[in-house]
Tab-separated table of C-alpha atoms and ligand atoms in Angstrom:
chain	number	residue	atom	x	y	z
G	1	MET	CA	9.183	6.737	-6.365
G	2	THR	CA	10.244	7.442	-2.801
G	3	ALA	CA	7.840	6.220	-0.157
G	4	GLU	CA	6.481	8.575	2.442
G	5	ILE	CA	7.731	7.728	5.915
G	6	ILE	CA	4.769	7.318	8.279
G	7	ASP	CA	5.747	9.118	11.479
G	8	GLY	CA	4.217	6.927	14.188
G	9	LYS	CA	6.044	8.849	16.900
G	10	ALA	CA	4.395	12.150	15.939
G	11	PHE	CA	0.980	10.497	15.513
G	12	ALA	CA	1.300	8.853	18.941
G	13	ALA	CA	2.358	12.177	20.534
G	14	ARG	CA	-0.827	13.841	19.211
G	15	LEU	CA	-2.921	10.921	20.494
G	16	HIS	CA	-1.238	11.248	23.935
G	17	GLN	CA	-2.310	14.917	24.019
G	18	ARG	CA	-5.939	14.119	23.194
G	19	ILE	CA	-5.938	11.323	25.791
G	20	ALA	CA	-4.533	13.642	28.491
G	21	ALA	CA	-7.282	16.196	27.779
G	22	GLN	CA	-9.966	13.530	28.144
G	23	VAL	CA	-8.319	12.087	31.263
G	24	ALA	CA	-8.666	15.525	32.884
G	25	ALA	CA	-12.344	15.691	31.886
G	26	PHE	CA	-12.908	12.156	33.245
G	27	ALA	CA	-11.216	12.990	36.554
G	28	ALA	CA	-13.382	16.104	36.955
G	29	ALA	CA	-16.552	14.072	36.326
G	30	ALA	CA	-15.676	10.898	38.245
G	31	GLY	CA	-13.613	12.375	41.104
G	32	ARG	CA	-10.697	10.026	40.403
G	33	ALA	CA	-8.127	9.340	37.699
G	34	PRO	CA	-8.326	6.291	35.394
G	35	GLY	CA	-6.100	3.546	36.835
G	36	LEU	CA	-3.824	1.070	35.057
G	37	ALA	CA	-2.267	-1.886	36.904
G	38	VAL	CA	0.830	-3.420	35.312
G	39	VAL	CA	2.134	-6.740	36.589
G	40	LEU	CA	5.726	-7.823	35.922
G	41	VAL	CA	6.887	-11.272	37.012
G	42	GLY	CA	10.646	-11.936	36.950
G	43	ASP	CA	13.476	-9.786	35.665
G	44	ASP	CA	13.477	-10.074	31.866
G	45	PRO	CA	15.372	-6.883	30.892
G	46	ALA	CA	13.263	-6.095	27.786
G	47	SER	CA	10.032	-6.538	29.798
G	48	ALA	CA	11.403	-4.288	32.555
G	49	VAL	CA	12.016	-1.526	29.974
G	50	TYR	CA	8.486	-1.919	28.519
G	51	VAL	CA	6.932	-1.764	32.001
G	52	ARG	CA	8.965	1.310	32.951
G	53	ASN	CA	7.903	3.085	29.738
G	54	LYS	CA	4.259	2.193	30.332
G	55	HIS	CA	4.464	3.525	33.905
G	56	LYS	CA	6.003	6.832	32.750
G	57	ALA	CA	3.434	7.320	29.976
G	58	THR	CA	0.537	6.480	32.313
G	59	VAL	CA	1.633	9.065	34.878
G	60	ALA	CA	2.346	11.658	32.154
G	61	ALA	CA	-1.243	11.247	30.894
G	62	GLY	CA	-2.583	12.042	34.383
G	63	MET	CA	-3.606	8.470	35.134
G	64	ALA	CA	-2.907	6.387	38.234
G	65	SER	CA	-0.261	3.697	37.689
G	66	PHE	CA	-0.230	0.635	39.951
G	67	ALA	CA	2.977	-1.321	39.407
G	68	HIS	CA	3.357	-4.864	40.759
G	69	ARG	CA	6.882	-6.295	40.442
G	70	LEU	CA	7.055	-9.901	41.556
G	71	PRO	CA	9.840	-12.499	41.818
G	72	ALA	CA	10.411	-15.019	38.980
G	73	ASP	CA	9.640	-17.958	41.319
G	74	LEU	CA	6.211	-16.612	42.289
G	75	PRO	CA	3.741	-19.512	42.623
G	76	ARG	CA	1.029	-19.490	39.969
G	77	HIS	CA	-1.795	-19.294	42.504
G	78	ASP	CA	-0.270	-16.119	44.010
G	79	LEU	CA	-0.336	-14.450	40.591
G	80	LEU	CA	-3.945	-15.542	40.038
G	81	ALA	CA	-4.836	-14.193	43.494
G	82	LEU	CA	-3.306	-10.815	42.543
G	83	VAL	CA	-5.330	-10.759	39.295
G	84	ASP	CA	-8.472	-11.497	41.346
G	85	ARG	CA	-7.683	-8.574	43.678
G	86	LEU	CA	-7.111	-6.230	40.726
G	87	ASN	CA	-10.355	-7.412	39.104
G	88	ALA	CA	-12.193	-6.405	42.308
G	89	ASP	CA	-10.332	-3.104	42.874
G	90	VAL	CA	-12.605	-0.186	41.919
G	91	ALA	CA	-9.601	2.111	41.328
G	92	VAL	CA	-8.243	-0.193	38.616
G	93	ASP	CA	-9.730	0.217	35.122
G	94	GLY	CA	-7.091	-1.674	33.172
G	95	ILE	CA	-4.967	-4.736	33.982
G	96	LEU	CA	-1.904	-5.710	32.007
G	97	VAL	CA	0.218	-8.751	32.793
G	98	GLN	CA	3.506	-8.301	30.955
G	99	LEU	CA	4.435	-11.284	28.772
G	100	PRO	CA	6.396	-13.508	28.595
G	101	LEU	CA	5.788	-15.109	31.997
G	102	PRO	CA	8.263	-17.548	33.582
G	103	ASP	CA	7.985	-21.125	32.221
G	104	HIS	CA	6.124	-22.520	35.249
G	105	ILE	CA	3.170	-20.174	34.677
G	106	ASP	CA	0.858	-20.734	31.691
G	107	ALA	CA	0.159	-17.264	30.273
G	108	ARG	CA	-3.206	-18.429	28.885
G	109	VAL	CA	-4.474	-19.307	32.356
G	110	VAL	CA	-3.461	-15.893	33.716
G	111	THR	CA	-4.822	-13.930	30.747
G	112	THR	CA	-8.140	-15.762	30.893
G	113	ARG	CA	-8.486	-14.808	34.573
G	114	ILE	CA	-8.517	-11.036	33.822
G	115	ASP	CA	-11.973	-9.416	33.876
G	116	PRO	CA	-12.720	-8.857	30.131
G	117	ASP	CA	-13.981	-5.358	30.971
G	118	LYS	CA	-10.541	-4.491	32.414
G	119	ASP	CA	-8.596	-6.386	29.738
G	120	VAL	CA	-7.071	-3.301	28.072
G	121	ASP	CA	-4.588	-5.521	26.185
G	122	GLY	CA	-7.510	-7.294	24.494
G	123	PHE	CA	-5.938	-10.725	25.021
G	124	THR	CA	-8.810	-12.551	26.788
G	125	PRO	CA	-10.805	-15.090	24.747
G	126	GLU	CA	-13.870	-12.934	25.491
G	127	ASN	CA	-12.370	-9.850	23.797
G	128	ALA	CA	-10.903	-11.910	20.917
G	129	GLY	CA	-14.431	-13.267	20.377
G	130	ARG	CA	-15.979	-9.809	20.575
G	131	LEU	CA	-13.563	-8.568	17.898
G	132	ALA	CA	-14.245	-11.589	15.679
G	133	THR	CA	-18.026	-11.179	15.993
G	134	GLY	CA	-18.160	-7.379	15.754
G	135	LEU	CA	-19.112	-6.635	19.370
G	136	HIS	CA	-17.674	-3.802	21.465
G	137	GLY	CA	-14.621	-4.931	23.403
G	138	PHE	CA	-10.951	-4.177	23.808
G	139	VAL	CA	-8.735	-4.673	20.756
G	140	PRO	CA	-5.021	-5.514	21.221
G	141	CYS	CA	-3.007	-2.291	21.269
G	142	THR	CA	-0.440	-2.929	18.516
G	143	PRO	CA	-2.866	-3.904	15.725
G	144	LEU	CA	-5.285	-1.123	16.704
G	145	GLY	CA	-2.368	1.327	16.487
G	146	CYS	CA	-1.513	-0.053	13.011
G	147	LEU	CA	-5.117	0.453	11.895
G	148	MET	CA	-5.084	4.066	13.141
G	149	LEU	CA	-1.963	4.773	11.035
G	150	LEU	CA	-3.546	3.114	7.985
G	151	LYS	CA	-6.822	5.034	8.270
G	152	ASP	CA	-4.965	8.294	8.821
G	153	ARG	CA	-3.068	7.695	5.563
G	154	LEU	CA	-5.799	6.081	3.446
G	155	GLY	CA	-9.165	7.097	4.896
G	156	ASP	CA	-11.608	4.454	3.651
G	157	LEU	CA	-10.019	0.992	3.297
G	158	THR	CA	-13.043	-0.636	1.632
G	159	GLY	CA	-12.182	-3.223	-1.020
G	160	MET	CA	-8.414	-2.993	-0.600
G	161	ASP	CA	-6.275	-6.134	-0.759
G	162	ALA	CA	-4.503	-6.532	2.588
G	163	VAL	CA	-1.865	-9.121	3.439
G	164	VAL	CA	-0.985	-9.706	7.095
G	165	ILE	CA	2.212	-11.709	7.585
G	166	GLY	CA	2.043	-13.502	10.941
G	167	ARG	CA	-0.862	-15.181	12.731
G	168	SER	CA	-0.149	-14.574	16.418
G	169	ASN	CA	-3.004	-13.884	18.831
G	170	ILE	CA	-1.318	-10.612	19.791
G	171	VAL	CA	-0.760	-9.068	16.363
G	172	GLY	CA	-1.549	-11.092	13.218
G	173	LYS	CA	-5.021	-12.480	13.985
G	174	PRO	CA	-6.514	-9.311	15.534
G	175	MET	CA	-4.969	-7.256	12.701
G	176	ALA	CA	-6.715	-9.495	10.158
G	177	HIS	CA	-10.055	-9.096	11.970
G	178	LEU	CA	-9.671	-5.302	12.109
G	179	LEU	CA	-8.945	-5.130	8.362
G	180	LEU	CA	-11.897	-7.419	7.643
G	181	ARG	CA	-14.071	-5.075	9.714
G	182	GLU	CA	-12.883	-2.261	7.399
G	183	SER	CA	-14.060	-4.353	4.396
G	184	CYS	CA	-10.604	-5.212	3.095
G	185	THR	CA	-9.998	-8.496	1.296
G	186	VAL	CA	-7.655	-10.061	3.832
G	187	THR	CA	-5.013	-12.741	3.391
G	188	VAL	CA	-3.172	-14.031	6.461
G	189	ALA	CA	0.261	-15.408	5.576
G	190	HIS	CA	2.422	-17.393	8.000
G	191	SER	CA	5.417	-19.701	8.277
G	192	LYS	CA	3.782	-22.382	6.086
G	193	THR	CA	2.583	-20.020	3.337
G	194	ARG	CA	3.767	-20.975	-0.172
G	195	ASP	CA	5.219	-18.346	-2.508
G	196	LEU	CA	5.112	-15.554	0.082
G	197	PRO	CA	6.680	-12.958	-2.269
G	198	ASP	CA	3.845	-13.504	-4.785
G	199	VAL	CA	1.215	-13.289	-2.035
G	200	VAL	CA	2.694	-9.995	-0.814
G	201	ARG	CA	2.872	-8.604	-4.388
G	202	ARG	CA	-0.957	-8.600	-4.573
G	203	ALA	CA	-1.359	-6.352	-1.556
G	204	ASP	CA	-2.386	-2.703	-1.410
G	205	ILE	CA	-1.707	-2.951	2.350
G	206	VAL	CA	1.080	-5.081	3.864
G	207	VAL	CA	1.329	-5.616	7.620
G	208	ALA	CA	4.492	-7.519	8.564
G	209	ALA	CA	4.467	-9.089	12.057
G	210	VAL	CA	6.946	-11.950	11.956
G	211	GLY	CA	10.077	-11.154	13.970
G	212	ARG	CA	12.641	-11.841	11.200
G	213	ALA	CA	14.983	-8.996	10.336
G	214	GLU	CA	14.303	-7.445	6.905
G	215	MET	CA	12.600	-10.588	5.587
G	216	VAL	CA	10.182	-8.709	3.319
G	217	ARG	CA	12.215	-7.472	0.359
G	218	GLY	CA	11.582	-4.356	-1.710
G	219	ASP	CA	10.786	-6.369	-4.850
G	220	TRP	CA	7.948	-8.204	-3.019
G	221	ILE	CA	6.023	-4.947	-2.704
G	222	LYS	CA	3.414	-3.715	-5.163
G	223	PRO	CA	4.259	-0.190	-6.346
G	224	GLY	CA	2.405	2.337	-4.196
G	225	ALA	CA	1.417	-0.154	-1.462
G	226	ILE	CA	1.217	0.971	2.167
G	227	VAL	CA	3.573	-1.036	4.381
G	228	ILE	CA	3.202	-1.327	8.152
G	229	ASP	CA	6.251	-2.911	9.767
G	230	VAL	CA	5.484	-4.312	13.226
G	231	GLY	CA	8.723	-6.295	13.602
G	232	ILE	CA	11.288	-5.389	16.228
G	233	ASN	CA	14.579	-7.170	15.611
G	234	ARG	CA	17.838	-6.453	17.406
G	235	THR	CA	20.779	-6.856	15.015
G	236	GLU	CA	24.432	-5.818	15.070
G	237	ALA	CA	23.399	-2.836	12.951
G	238	GLY	CA	20.799	-1.826	15.581
G	239	LEU	CA	17.021	-2.142	15.685
G	240	VAL	CA	15.410	-3.161	12.372
G	241	GLY	CA	11.956	-4.232	11.267
G	242	ASP	CA	10.663	-7.200	9.274
G	243	VAL	CA	10.830	-5.155	6.062
G	244	ASP	CA	13.947	-4.155	4.133
G	245	LEU	CA	13.322	-0.428	4.561
G	246	ALA	CA	15.928	0.727	2.028
G	247	GLY	CA	14.528	-1.607	-0.649
G	248	ALA	CA	10.894	-0.790	0.145
G	249	LEU	CA	11.474	2.975	0.028
G	250	GLY	CA	11.851	2.889	-3.749
G	251	VAL	CA	8.585	0.998	-4.335
G	252	ALA	CA	6.024	1.540	-1.567
G	253	GLY	CA	3.660	4.495	-1.337
G	254	ALA	CA	4.293	4.843	2.401
G	255	ILE	CA	6.007	2.819	5.107
G	256	THR	CA	6.450	2.868	8.885
G	257	PRO	CA	10.102	2.986	9.981
G	258	VAL	CA	11.626	0.900	12.799
G	259	PRO	CA	12.058	2.450	15.280
G	260	GLY	CA	9.574	5.345	15.278
G	261	GLY	CA	6.678	3.706	13.432
G	262	VAL	CA	4.357	1.184	15.094
G	263	GLY	CA	6.273	0.977	18.402
G	264	PRO	CA	5.164	4.337	19.861
G	265	MET	CA	1.540	3.582	18.931
G	266	THR	CA	1.313	0.560	21.238
G	267	ILE	CA	1.626	2.492	24.512
G	268	ALA	CA	-0.615	5.313	23.252
G	269	VAL	CA	-3.377	2.794	22.464
G	270	LEU	CA	-2.897	1.110	25.851
G	271	LEU	CA	-3.646	4.451	27.531
G	272	ARG	CA	-6.557	5.014	25.140
G	273	ASN	CA	-8.045	1.631	26.076
G	274	THR	CA	-7.580	2.359	29.803
G	275	LEU	CA	-9.368	5.710	29.462
G	276	VAL	CA	-12.220	4.075	27.522
G	277	SER	CA	-12.496	1.381	30.202
G	278	ALA	CA	-12.687	4.008	32.960
G	279	CYS	CA	-15.378	5.957	31.088
G	280	ARG	CA	-17.457	2.823	30.443
G	281	ARG	CA	-17.165	1.650	34.043
G	282	GLU	CA	-18.135	5.045	35.513
G	283	GLY	CA	-20.726	5.897	32.832
G	284	VAL	CA	-18.783	9.039	31.846
G	285	PRO	CA	-19.169	10.025	28.163
G	286	TYR	CA	-16.022	10.361	26.048
G	287	ASP	CA	-15.168	11.732	22.621
G	288	LYS	CA	-14.771	8.537	20.572
G	289	GLU	CA	-13.745	10.420	17.421
G	290	ALA	CA	-10.724	11.948	19.213
G	291	LEU	CA	-9.527	8.535	20.401
I	301	NAD	P1	5.051	-14.478	17.077
I	301	NAD	O1	6.399	-15.105	17.139
I	301	NAD	O2	4.024	-14.822	18.079
I	301	NAD	O3	4.429	-14.731	15.627
I	301	NAD	C1	5.205	-14.662	14.469
I	301	NAD	C2	4.366	-15.084	13.284
I	301	NAD	O4	5.200	-15.029	12.122
I	301	NAD	C3	3.835	-16.514	13.384
I	301	NAD	O5	2.442	-16.487	13.198
I	301	NAD	C4	4.525	-17.261	12.254
I	301	NAD	O6	3.651	-18.158	11.567
I	301	NAD	C5	4.963	-16.162	11.318
I	301	NAD	N1	6.203	-16.519	10.621
I	301	NAD	C6	7.343	-17.026	11.154
I	301	NAD	N2	8.248	-17.244	10.188
I	301	NAD	C7	7.680	-16.881	9.030
I	301	NAD	C8	8.112	-16.887	7.685
I	301	NAD	N3	9.331	-17.307	7.332
I	301	NAD	N4	7.253	-16.458	6.750
I	301	NAD	C9	6.034	-16.007	7.072
I	301	NAD	N5	5.571	-15.981	8.333
I	301	NAD	C10	6.383	-16.425	9.301
I	301	NAD	O7	5.346	-12.914	17.070
I	301	NAD	P2	4.395	-11.643	17.411
I	301	NAD	O8	4.198	-11.548	18.876
I	301	NAD	O9	3.215	-11.625	16.511
I	301	NAD	O10	5.395	-10.475	16.989
I	301	NAD	C11	5.876	-10.337	15.662
I	301	NAD	C12	6.931	-9.250	15.612
I	301	NAD	O11	6.328	-8.015	15.990
I	301	NAD	C13	8.111	-9.426	16.556
I	301	NAD	O12	9.272	-8.883	15.957
I	301	NAD	C14	7.733	-8.603	17.769
I	301	NAD	O13	8.871	-8.149	18.476
I	301	NAD	C15	7.024	-7.463	17.098
I	301	NAD	N6	6.042	-6.781	17.952
I	301	NAD	C16	6.114	-5.421	18.005
I	301	NAD	C17	5.203	-4.718	18.768
I	301	NAD	C18	5.289	-3.241	18.795
I	301	NAD	O14	4.835	-2.606	19.717
I	301	NAD	N7	5.835	-2.612	17.756
I	301	NAD	C19	4.233	-5.388	19.516
I	301	NAD	C20	4.146	-6.776	19.416
I	301	NAD	C21	5.074	-7.469	18.619
């Protein structure tokens, strides 16, 4: 068996097109474009690349991009004051504070300060609670992108055995809640899990979000399983995921590659969440099915 490669880049490109069409409709109805504010503190090179890509994609979708680049020694209260201003700014529908923050600033304090209705990253306790209790809110972009790829491939996920490897607030936990919402039987594995290969072998759906290059081996995977590889690991051989792609290709039913799988979905979903926020805030209807 040779697994199908799930083309996240192509899926994300189609989503970008549908978003741009709805952004134009929103702007015509509301008299303004949806606005996304991105805050970058310090000069972490990887973060700078992410922020630049987000800015480009926001502008390309016809949205307003408000970039705030601040020095690494910015006092915490100045950052909180900026978040307060963005919360109050009517032109801003989404606020994203790029992580990680410098050591002297507790990211949890900053995240918690963001208005939950502008929290397009879905990181506030309010939105985590909404997801866990089945209320409308914003879902973190990467796991929502993973779910879109899974539903596109599988349709109904009801009753499937899903294993999520990783329990971070950004990927693993929200991914588990999303799969539970789809009526999967969900197992969350993590660094203390015993017999991880055997746990993974039970799964119809595997989502790997660990950050360890090619940790998940081909012989851990149930034949025909769908594998979503969230990991981004820089190695001497280049960028690789958490799954041994070559090994998994002979066993899995379908798998996302790294790069070109989950990565492109994250920015597309960020723009989707910003558009949805703008529509909710202005009372403008939107086509939920297309997003
Ligand atoms: P994290 O470091 O916050 O969490 C890693 C998780 O892996 C932890 O819950 C930990 O318990 C688990 N883990 C660690 N070692 C393990 C082991 N040996 N066995 C099983 N579980 C183990 O990381 P994160 O923020 O969730 O990100 C995970 C990976 O996904 C990273 O490579 C990150 O770069 C990538 N990522 C990609 C995107 C994207 O857009 N594609 C977005 C976010 C994160």
